[in-house]
mmCIF file of C-alpha atoms and ligand atoms in Angstrom:
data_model
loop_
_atom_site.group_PDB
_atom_site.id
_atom_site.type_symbol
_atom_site.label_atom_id
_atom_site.label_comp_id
_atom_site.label_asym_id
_atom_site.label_seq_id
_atom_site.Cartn_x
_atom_site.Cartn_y
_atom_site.Cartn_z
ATOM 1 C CA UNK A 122 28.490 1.773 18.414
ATOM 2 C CA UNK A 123 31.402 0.576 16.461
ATOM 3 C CA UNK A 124 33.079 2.425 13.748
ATOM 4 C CA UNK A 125 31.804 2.079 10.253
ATOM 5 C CA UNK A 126 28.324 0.520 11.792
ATOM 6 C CA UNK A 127 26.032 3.027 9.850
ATOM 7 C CA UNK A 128 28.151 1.921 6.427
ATOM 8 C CA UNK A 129 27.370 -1.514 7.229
ATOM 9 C CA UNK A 130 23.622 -0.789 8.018
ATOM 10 C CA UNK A 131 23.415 0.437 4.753
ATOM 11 C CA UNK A 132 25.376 -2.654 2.700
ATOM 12 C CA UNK A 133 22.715 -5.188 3.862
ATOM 13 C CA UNK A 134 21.556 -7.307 1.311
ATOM 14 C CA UNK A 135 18.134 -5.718 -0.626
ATOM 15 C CA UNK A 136 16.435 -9.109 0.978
ATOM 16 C CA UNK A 137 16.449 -7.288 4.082
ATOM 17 C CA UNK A 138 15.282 -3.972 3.582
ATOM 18 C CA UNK A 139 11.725 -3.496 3.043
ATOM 19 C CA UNK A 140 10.302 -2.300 -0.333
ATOM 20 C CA UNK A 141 7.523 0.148 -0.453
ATOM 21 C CA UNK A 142 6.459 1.507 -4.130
ATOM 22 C CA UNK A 143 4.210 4.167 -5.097
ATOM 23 C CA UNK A 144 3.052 5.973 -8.285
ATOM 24 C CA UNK A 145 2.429 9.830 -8.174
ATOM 25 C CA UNK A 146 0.826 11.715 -10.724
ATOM 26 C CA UNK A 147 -1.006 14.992 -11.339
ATOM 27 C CA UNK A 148 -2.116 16.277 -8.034
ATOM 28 C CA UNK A 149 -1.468 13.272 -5.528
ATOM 29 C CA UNK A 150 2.252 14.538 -4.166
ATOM 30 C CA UNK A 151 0.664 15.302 -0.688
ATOM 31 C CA UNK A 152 -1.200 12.537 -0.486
ATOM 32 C CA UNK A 153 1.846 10.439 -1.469
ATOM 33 C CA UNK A 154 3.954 11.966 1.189
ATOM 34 C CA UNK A 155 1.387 11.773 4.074
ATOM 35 C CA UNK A 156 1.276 8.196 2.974
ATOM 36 C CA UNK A 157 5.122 8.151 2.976
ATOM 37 C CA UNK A 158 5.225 9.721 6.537
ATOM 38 C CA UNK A 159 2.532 7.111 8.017
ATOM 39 C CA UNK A 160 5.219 4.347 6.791
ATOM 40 C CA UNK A 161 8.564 5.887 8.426
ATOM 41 C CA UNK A 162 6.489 7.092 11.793
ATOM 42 C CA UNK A 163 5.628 3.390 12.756
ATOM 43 C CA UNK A 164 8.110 0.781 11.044
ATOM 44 C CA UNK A 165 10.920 -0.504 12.439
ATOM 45 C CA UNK A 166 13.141 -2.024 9.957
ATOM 46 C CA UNK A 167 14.735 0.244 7.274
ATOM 47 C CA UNK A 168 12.625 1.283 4.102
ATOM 48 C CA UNK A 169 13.101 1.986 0.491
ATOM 49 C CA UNK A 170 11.157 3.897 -1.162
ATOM 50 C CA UNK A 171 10.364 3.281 -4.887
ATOM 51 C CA UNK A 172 8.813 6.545 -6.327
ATOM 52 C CA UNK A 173 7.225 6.333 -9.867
ATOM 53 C CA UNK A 174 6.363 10.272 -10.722
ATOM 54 C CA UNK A 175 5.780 12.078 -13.495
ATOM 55 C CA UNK A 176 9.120 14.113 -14.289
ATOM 56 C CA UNK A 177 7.676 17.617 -12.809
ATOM 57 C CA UNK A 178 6.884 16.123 -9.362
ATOM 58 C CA UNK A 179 10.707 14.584 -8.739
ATOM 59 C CA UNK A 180 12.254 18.024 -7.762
ATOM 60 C CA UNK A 181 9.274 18.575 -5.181
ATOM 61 C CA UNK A 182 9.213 15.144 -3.597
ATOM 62 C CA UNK A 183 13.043 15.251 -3.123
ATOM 63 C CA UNK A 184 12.541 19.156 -1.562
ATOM 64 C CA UNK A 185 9.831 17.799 0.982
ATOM 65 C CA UNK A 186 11.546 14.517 2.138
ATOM 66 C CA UNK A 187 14.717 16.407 2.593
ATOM 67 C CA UNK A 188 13.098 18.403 5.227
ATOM 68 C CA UNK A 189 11.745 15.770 7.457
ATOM 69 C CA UNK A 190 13.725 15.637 10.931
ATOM 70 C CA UNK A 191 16.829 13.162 10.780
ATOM 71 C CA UNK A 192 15.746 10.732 13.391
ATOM 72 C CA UNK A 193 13.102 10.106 10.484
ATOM 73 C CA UNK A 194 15.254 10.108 7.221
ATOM 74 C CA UNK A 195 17.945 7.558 8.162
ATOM 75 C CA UNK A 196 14.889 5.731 8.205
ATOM 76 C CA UNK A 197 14.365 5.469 4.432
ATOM 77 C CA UNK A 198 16.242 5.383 1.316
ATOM 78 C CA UNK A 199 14.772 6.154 -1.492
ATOM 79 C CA UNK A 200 14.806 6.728 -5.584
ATOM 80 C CA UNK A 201 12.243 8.856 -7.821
ATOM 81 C CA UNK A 202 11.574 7.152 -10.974
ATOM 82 C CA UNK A 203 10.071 8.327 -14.035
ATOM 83 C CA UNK A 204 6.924 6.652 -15.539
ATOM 84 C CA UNK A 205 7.719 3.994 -18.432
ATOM 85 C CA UNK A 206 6.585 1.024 -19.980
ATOM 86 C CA UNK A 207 8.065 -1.438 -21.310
ATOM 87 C CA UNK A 208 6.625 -3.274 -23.698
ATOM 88 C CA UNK A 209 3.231 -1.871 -25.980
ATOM 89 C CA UNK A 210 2.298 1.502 -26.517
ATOM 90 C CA UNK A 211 2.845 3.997 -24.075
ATOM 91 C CA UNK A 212 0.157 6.417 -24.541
ATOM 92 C CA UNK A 213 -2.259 3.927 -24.804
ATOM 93 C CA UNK A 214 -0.654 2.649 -21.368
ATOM 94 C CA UNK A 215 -1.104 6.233 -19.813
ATOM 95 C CA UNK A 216 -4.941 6.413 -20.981
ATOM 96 C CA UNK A 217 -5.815 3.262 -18.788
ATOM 97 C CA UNK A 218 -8.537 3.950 -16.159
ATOM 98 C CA UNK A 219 -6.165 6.605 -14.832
ATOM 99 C CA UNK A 220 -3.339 8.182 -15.834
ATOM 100 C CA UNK A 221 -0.107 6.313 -14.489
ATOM 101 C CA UNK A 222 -1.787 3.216 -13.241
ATOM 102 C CA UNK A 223 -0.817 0.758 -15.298
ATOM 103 C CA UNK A 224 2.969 1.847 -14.316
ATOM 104 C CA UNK A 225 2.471 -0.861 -10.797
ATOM 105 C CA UNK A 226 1.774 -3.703 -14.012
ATOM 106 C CA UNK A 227 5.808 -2.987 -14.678
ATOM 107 C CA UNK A 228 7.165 -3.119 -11.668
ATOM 108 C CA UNK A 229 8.325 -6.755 -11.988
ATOM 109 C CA UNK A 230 9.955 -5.785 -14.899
ATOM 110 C CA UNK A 231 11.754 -2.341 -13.933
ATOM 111 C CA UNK A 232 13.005 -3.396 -10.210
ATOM 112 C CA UNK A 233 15.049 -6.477 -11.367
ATOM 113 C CA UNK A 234 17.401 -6.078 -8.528
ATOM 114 C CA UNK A 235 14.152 -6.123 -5.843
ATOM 115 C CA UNK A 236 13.190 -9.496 -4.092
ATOM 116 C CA UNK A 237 9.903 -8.297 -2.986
ATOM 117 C CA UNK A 238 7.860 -4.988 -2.855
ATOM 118 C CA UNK A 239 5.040 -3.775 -1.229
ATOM 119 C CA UNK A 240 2.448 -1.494 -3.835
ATOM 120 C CA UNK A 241 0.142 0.656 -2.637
ATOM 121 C CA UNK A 242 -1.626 3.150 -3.939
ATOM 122 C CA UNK A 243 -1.258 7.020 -2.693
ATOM 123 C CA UNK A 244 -4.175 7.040 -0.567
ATOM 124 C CA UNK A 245 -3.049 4.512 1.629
ATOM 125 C CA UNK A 246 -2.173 5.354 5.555
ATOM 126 C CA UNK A 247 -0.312 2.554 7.418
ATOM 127 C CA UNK A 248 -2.205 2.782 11.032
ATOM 128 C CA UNK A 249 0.999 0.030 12.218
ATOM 129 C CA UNK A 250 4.475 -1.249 10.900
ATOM 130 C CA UNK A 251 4.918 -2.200 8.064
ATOM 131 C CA UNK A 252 6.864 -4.808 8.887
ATOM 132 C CA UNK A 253 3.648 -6.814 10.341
ATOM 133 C CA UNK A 254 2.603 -6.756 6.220
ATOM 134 C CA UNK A 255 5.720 -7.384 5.292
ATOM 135 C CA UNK A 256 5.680 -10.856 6.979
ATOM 136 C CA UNK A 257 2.985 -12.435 5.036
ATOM 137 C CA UNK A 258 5.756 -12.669 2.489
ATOM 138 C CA UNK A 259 6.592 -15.694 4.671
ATOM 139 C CA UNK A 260 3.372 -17.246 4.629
ATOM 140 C CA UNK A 261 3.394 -17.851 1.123
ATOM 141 C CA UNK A 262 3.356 -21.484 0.057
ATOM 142 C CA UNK A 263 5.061 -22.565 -2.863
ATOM 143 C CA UNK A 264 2.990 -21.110 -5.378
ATOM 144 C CA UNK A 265 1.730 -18.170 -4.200
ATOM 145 C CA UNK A 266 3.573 -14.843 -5.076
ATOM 146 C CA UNK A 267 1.052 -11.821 -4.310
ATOM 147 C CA UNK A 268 -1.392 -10.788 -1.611
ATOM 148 C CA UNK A 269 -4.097 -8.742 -2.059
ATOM 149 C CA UNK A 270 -7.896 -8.756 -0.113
ATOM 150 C CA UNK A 271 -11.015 -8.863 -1.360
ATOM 151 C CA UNK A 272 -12.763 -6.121 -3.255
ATOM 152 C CA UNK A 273 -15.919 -6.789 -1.074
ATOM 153 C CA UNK A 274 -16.885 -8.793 1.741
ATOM 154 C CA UNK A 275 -20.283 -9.201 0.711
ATOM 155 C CA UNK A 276 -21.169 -10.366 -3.166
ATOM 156 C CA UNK A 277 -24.497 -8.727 -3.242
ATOM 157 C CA UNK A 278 -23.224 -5.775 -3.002
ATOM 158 C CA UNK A 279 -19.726 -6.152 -4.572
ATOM 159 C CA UNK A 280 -19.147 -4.307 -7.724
ATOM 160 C CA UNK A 281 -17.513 -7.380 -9.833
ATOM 161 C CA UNK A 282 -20.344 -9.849 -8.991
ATOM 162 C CA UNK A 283 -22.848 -7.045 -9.808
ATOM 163 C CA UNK A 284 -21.300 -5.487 -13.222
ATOM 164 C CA UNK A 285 -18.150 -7.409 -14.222
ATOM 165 C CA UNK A 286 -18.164 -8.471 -18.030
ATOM 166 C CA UNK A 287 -14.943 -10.003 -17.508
ATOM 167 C CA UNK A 288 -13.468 -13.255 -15.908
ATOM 168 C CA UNK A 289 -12.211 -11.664 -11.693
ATOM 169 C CA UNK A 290 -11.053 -13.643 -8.911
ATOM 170 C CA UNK A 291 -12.885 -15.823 -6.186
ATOM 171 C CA UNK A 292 -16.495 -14.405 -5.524
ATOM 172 C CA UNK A 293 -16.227 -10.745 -5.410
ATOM 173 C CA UNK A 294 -12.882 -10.100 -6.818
ATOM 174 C CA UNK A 295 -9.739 -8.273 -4.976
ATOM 175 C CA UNK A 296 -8.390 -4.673 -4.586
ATOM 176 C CA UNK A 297 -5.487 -3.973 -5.942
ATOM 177 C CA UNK A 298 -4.676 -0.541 -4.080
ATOM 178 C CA UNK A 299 -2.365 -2.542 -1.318
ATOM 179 C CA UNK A 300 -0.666 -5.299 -3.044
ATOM 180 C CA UNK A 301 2.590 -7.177 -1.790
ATOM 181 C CA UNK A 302 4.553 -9.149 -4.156
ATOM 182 C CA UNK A 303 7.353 -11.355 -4.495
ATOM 183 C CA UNK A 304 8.621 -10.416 -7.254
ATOM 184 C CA UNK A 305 11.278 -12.564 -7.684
ATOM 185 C CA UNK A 306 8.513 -15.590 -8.278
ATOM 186 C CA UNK A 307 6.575 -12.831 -10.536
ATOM 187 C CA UNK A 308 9.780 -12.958 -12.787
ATOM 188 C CA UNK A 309 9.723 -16.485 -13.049
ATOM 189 C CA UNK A 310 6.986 -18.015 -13.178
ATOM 190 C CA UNK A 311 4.592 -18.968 -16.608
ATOM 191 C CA UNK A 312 1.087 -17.694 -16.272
ATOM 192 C CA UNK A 313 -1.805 -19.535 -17.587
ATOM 193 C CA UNK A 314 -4.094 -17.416 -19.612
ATOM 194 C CA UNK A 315 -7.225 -17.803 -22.061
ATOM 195 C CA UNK A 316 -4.360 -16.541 -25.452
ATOM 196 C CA UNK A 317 -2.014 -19.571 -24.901
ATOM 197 C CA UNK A 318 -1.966 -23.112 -23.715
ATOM 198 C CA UNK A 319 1.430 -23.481 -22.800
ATOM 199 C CA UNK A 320 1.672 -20.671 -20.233
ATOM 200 C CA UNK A 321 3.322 -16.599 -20.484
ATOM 201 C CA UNK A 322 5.825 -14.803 -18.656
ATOM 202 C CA UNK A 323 4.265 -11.931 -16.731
ATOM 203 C CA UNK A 324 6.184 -9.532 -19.176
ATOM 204 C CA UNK A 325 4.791 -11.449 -22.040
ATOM 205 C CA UNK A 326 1.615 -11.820 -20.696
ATOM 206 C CA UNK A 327 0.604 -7.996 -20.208
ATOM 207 C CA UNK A 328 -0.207 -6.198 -23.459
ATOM 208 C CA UNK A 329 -1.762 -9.645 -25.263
ATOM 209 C CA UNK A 330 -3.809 -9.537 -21.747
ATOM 210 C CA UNK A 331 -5.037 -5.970 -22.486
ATOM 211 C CA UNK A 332 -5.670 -5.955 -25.909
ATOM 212 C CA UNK A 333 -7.894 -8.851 -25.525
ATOM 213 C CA UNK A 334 -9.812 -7.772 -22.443
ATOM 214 C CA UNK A 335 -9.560 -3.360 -23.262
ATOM 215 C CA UNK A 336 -13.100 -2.687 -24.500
ATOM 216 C CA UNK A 337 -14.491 -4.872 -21.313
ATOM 217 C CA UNK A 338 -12.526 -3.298 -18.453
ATOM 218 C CA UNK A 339 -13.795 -0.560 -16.467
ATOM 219 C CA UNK A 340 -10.882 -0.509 -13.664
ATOM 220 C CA UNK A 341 -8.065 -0.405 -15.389
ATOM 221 C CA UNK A 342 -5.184 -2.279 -14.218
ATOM 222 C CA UNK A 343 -7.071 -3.486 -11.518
ATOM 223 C CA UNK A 344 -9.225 -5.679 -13.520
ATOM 224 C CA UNK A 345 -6.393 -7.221 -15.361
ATOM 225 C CA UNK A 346 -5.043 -8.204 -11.968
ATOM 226 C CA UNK A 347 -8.314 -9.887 -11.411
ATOM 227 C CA UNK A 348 -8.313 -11.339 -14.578
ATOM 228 C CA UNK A 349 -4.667 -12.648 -14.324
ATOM 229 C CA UNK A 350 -5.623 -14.384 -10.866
ATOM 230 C CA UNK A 351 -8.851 -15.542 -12.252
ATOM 231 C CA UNK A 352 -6.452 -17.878 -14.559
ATOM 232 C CA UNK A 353 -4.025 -18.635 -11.781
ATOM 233 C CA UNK A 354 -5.878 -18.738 -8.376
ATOM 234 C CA UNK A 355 -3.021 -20.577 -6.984
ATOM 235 C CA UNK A 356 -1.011 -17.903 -7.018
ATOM 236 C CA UNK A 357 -2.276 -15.755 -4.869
ATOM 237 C CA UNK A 358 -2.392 -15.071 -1.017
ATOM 238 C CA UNK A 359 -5.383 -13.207 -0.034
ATOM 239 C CA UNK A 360 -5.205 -11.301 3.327
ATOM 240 C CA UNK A 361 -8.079 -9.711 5.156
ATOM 241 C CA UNK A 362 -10.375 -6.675 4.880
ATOM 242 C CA UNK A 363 -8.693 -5.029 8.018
ATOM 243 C CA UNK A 364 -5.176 -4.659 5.810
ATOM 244 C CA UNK A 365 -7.180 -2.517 3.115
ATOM 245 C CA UNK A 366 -9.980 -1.287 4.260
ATOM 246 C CA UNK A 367 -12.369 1.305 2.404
ATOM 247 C CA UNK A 368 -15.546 3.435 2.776
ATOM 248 C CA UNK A 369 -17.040 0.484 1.704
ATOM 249 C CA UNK A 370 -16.655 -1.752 4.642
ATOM 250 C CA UNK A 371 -18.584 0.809 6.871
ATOM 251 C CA UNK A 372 -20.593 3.334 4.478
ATOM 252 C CA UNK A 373 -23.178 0.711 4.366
ATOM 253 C CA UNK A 374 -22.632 -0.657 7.779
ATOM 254 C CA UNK A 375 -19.563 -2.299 9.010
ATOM 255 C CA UNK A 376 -19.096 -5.443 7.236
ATOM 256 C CA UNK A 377 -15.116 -6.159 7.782
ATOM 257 C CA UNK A 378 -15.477 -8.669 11.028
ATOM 258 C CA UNK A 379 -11.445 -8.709 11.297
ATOM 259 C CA UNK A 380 -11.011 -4.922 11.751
ATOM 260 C CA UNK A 381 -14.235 -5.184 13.779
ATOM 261 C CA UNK A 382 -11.879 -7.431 16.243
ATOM 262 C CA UNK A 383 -8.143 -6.416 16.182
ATOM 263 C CA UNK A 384 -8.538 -2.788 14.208
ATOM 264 C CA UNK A 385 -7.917 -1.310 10.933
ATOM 265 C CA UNK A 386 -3.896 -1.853 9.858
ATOM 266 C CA UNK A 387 -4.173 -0.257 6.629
ATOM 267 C CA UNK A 388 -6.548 2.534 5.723
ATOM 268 C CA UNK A 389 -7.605 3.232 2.062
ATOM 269 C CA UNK A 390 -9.241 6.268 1.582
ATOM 270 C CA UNK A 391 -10.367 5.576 -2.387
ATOM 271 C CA UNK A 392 -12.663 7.438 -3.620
ATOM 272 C CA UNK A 393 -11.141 11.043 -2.529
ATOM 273 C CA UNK A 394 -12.249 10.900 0.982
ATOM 274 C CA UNK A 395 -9.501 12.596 2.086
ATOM 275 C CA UNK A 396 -10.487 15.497 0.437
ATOM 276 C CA UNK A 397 -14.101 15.814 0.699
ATOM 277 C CA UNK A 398 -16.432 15.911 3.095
ATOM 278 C CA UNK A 399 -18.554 13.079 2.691
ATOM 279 C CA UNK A 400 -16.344 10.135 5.080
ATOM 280 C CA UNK A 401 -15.215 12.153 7.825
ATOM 281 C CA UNK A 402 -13.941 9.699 9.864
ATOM 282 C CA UNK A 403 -11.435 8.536 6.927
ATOM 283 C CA UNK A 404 -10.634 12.234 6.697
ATOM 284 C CA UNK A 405 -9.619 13.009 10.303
ATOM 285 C CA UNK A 406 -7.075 10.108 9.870
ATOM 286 C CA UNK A 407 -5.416 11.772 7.266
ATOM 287 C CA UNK A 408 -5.324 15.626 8.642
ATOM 288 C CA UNK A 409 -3.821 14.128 12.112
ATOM 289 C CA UNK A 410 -0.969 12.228 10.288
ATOM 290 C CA UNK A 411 -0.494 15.272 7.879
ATOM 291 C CA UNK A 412 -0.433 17.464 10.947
ATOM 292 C CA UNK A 413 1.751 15.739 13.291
ATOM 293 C CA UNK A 414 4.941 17.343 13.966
ATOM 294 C CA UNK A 415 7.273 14.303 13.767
ATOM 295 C CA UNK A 416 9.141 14.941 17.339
ATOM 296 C CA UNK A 417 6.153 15.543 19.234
ATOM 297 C CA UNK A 418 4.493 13.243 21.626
ATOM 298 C CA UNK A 419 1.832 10.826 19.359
ATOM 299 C CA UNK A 420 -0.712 10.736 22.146
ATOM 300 C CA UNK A 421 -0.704 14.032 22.582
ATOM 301 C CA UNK A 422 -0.346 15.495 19.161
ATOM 302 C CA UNK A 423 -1.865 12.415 17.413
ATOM 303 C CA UNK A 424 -4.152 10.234 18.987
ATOM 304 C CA UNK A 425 -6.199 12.678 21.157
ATOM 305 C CA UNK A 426 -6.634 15.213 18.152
ATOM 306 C CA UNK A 427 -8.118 11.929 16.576
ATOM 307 C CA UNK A 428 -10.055 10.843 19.219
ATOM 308 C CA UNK A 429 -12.226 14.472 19.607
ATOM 309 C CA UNK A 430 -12.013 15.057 15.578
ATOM 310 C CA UNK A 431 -13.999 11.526 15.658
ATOM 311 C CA UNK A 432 -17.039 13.198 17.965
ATOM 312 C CA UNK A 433 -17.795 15.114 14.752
ATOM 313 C CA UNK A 434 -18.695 11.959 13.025
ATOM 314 C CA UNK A 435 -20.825 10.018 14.884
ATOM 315 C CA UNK A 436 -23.886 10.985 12.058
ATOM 316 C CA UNK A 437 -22.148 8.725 9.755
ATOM 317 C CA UNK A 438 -21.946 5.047 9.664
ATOM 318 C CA UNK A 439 -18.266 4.766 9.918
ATOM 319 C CA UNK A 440 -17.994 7.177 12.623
ATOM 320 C CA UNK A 441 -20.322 5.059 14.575
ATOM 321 C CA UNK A 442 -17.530 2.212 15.120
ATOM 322 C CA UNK A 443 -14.610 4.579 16.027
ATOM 323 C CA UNK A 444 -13.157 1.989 17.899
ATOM 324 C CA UNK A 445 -12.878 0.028 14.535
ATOM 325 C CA UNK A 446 -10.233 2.903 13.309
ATOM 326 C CA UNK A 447 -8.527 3.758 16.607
ATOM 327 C CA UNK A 448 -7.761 0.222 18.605
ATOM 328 C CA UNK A 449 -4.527 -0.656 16.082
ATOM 329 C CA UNK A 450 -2.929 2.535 15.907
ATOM 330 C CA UNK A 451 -3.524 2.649 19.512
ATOM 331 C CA UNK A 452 -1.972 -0.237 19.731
ATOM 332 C CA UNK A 453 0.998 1.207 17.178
ATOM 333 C CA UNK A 454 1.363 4.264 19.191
ATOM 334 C CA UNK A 455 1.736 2.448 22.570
ATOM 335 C CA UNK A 456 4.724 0.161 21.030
ATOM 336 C CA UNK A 457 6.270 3.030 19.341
ATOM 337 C CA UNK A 458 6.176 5.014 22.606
ATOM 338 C CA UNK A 459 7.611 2.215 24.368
ATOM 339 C CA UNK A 460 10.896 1.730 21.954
ATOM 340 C CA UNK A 461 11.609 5.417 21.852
ATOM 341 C CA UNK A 462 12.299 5.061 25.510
ATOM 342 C CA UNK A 463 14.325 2.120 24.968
ATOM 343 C CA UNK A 464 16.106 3.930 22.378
ATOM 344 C CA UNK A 465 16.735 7.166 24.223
ATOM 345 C CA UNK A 466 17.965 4.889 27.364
ATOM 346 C CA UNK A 467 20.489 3.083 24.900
ATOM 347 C CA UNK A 468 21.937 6.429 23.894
ATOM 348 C CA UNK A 469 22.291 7.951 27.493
ATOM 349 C CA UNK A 470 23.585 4.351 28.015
ATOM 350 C CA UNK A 471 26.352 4.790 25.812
ATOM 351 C CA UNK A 472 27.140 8.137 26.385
HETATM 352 C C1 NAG B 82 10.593 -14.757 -2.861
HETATM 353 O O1 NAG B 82 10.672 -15.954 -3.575
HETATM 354 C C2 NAG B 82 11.981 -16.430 -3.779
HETATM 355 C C3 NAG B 82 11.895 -17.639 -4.725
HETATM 356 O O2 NAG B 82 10.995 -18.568 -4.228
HETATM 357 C C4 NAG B 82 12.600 -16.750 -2.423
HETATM 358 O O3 NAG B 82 13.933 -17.202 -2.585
HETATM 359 C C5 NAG B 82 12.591 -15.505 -1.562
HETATM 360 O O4 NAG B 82 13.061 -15.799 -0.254
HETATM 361 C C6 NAG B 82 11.179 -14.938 -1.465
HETATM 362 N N1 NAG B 82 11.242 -13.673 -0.747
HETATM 363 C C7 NAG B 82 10.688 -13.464 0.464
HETATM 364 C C8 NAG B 82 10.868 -12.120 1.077
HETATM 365 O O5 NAG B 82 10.041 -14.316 1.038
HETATM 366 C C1 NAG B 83 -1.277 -22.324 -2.040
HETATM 367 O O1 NAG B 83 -2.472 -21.730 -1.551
HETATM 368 C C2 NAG B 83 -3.426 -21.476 -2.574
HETATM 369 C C3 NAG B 83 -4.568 -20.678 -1.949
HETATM 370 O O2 NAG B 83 -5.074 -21.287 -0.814
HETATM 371 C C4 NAG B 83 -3.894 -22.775 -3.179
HETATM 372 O O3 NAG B 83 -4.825 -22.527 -4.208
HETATM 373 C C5 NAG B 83 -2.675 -23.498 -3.755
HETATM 374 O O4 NAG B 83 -3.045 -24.745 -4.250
HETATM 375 C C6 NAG B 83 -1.605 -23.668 -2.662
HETATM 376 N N1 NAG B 83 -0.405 -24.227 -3.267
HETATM 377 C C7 NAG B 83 0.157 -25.348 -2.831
HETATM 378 C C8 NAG B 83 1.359 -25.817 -3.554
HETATM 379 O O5 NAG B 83 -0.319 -25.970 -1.877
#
């Protein structure tokens, strides 16, 4: 390696990193870091990490990521944020479905300097690189400048088709938990709307957009997503189930064909099945990656943990298609394996 390489690494143009933003309040700074650690053990291209966190939780998320091993942390860069809005009232703001979730509205605003960004929420595990999300960026056509999937793959059961009282996107809506944006277009672009005919910037557009829908939205600043792409369908890119998939695409039998073929890529464990009881198979996923010991062997310490913590399942629906959660990060694991012996030949190479 030349001298002054690592500088250089870390001059590249923002383009070329890969964004990854998160908001942390009240009790989620685990969660947020398990998350955190399921993004560094798999990607390959460098990471920034953009944490929104209420003021109390900066000196502890700074402690913890400090003592992951370095092989790991010249991985990342990352900032801590504080939560702020920038235009309407903030309280208000705060009190919306949950408390700091409106903060991912902003985001276009506060990270001028970022192309584009990844969002996803704290109970998000990446089960393989993120750079295999990250290139949907370049799928985009011309107008579209967000991805998101569906909220449900079937509108019987879907809660927007059921109970919505306000306008949501396509047939059953989307989730808004992973979300990847070019921000860049965000910033520019004029968004139709049902308040004005000529069109609104997405920093004008937001608090008009709330006021108006407030007393009709149950989700919080999921549903104004929905409503926003409702209005502008062009807009956005919608990738499948197997990129955020939830109890829902098994807890009623497995209804997400595409993770049913290649795997889940992206787990979302929403409604606090990491912590209960009551998805089991959602929760093993989380205690393996919270319990790996970054340097060990992931078959060893990762994947066959998995595979006998999945026997205890089998009484539930999900954890009657294990195969559905284990054949991509299988998949992961076997790659990652493959390039740390690359890697460790390079260096005795070299040396
Ligand atoms: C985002 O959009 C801008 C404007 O169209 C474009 O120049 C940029 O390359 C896009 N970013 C990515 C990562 O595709
Ligand atoms: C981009 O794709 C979206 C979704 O399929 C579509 O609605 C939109 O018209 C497309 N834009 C262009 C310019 O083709």
């Amino acid at each position: 390696r030349r001298p002054g390489e690592q500088k250089h690494l870390k001059d590249v143009p923002s383009l070329q990193w890969m964004h990854l933003a998160v908001v942390a309040c009240g009790d989620r700074l685990e969660e947020t870091l398990i998350m955190l650690k399921s993004a560094v053990l798999f990607s390959y291209r460098k990471l920034k990490f953009h944490i929104f966190a209420e003021d109390s939780l900066k000196p502890e998320f700074e402690k913890k990521l400090r003592e992951w091993p370095p092989a790991y942390t010249k991985k990342f860069d990352y900032q801590v944020y504080p939560i702020a809005f920038s235009v309407g009232n903030a309280q208000e703001w705060k009190k919306l479905f949950k408390p700091c979730a409106a903060q991912r509205l902003f985001l276009p605003v506060i990270l001028k300097d970022v192309d584009s960004l990844l969002y996803v929420d704290t109970d998000v595990l990446f089960l393989r690189p993120i750079d295999d999300i990250w290139s949907f960026l370049k799928e985009f056509n011309s107008t579209q400048l967000a991805a998101m999937a569906p909220e449900h793959e079937i509108p019987k059961i879907g809660w927007y088709s059921r109970f919505a009282r306000h306008p949501y996107y396509g047939t059953t809506g989307v989730n808004s938990g992973v979300m990847l944006m070019n921000l860049t277009r965000i910033r520019n672009t004029k968004f139709k709307n049902s308040m004005i005919p000529t069109g609104l910037t997405w920093e004008e557009m937001l608090y008009p957009l709330y006021q108006k829908y407030k007393n009709y939205i149950t989700w919080g600043d999921q549903d104004l997503l929905n409503i926003i792409f409702y209005f502008n369908p062009e807009c956005l890119y919608v990738f499948p189930c197997q990129w955020n998939y939830r109890p829902d695409h098994c807890m009623y039998g497995s209804n997400c064909k595409g993770a049913e073929e290649e795997g889940i890529s992206v787990l979302h464990g929403n409604r606090g099945v990491y912590h209960d009881d009551k998805q089991p198979t959602f929760k093993a996923l989380y205690e393996v990656i919270r319990d790996f010991p970054f340097e060990d062997n992931l078959f060893q310490s990762l994947f066959y943990p998995l595979q006998s913590k999945f026997l205890d399942t089998v009484h539930t629906l999900c954890g009657r298609i294990p195969q559905v959660f284990l054949k991509q990060i299988e998949k992961t694991m076997k790659k990652a394996y493959e390039n740390r012996v690359i890697v460790r030949l390079g260096v005795n190479y070299r040396y």
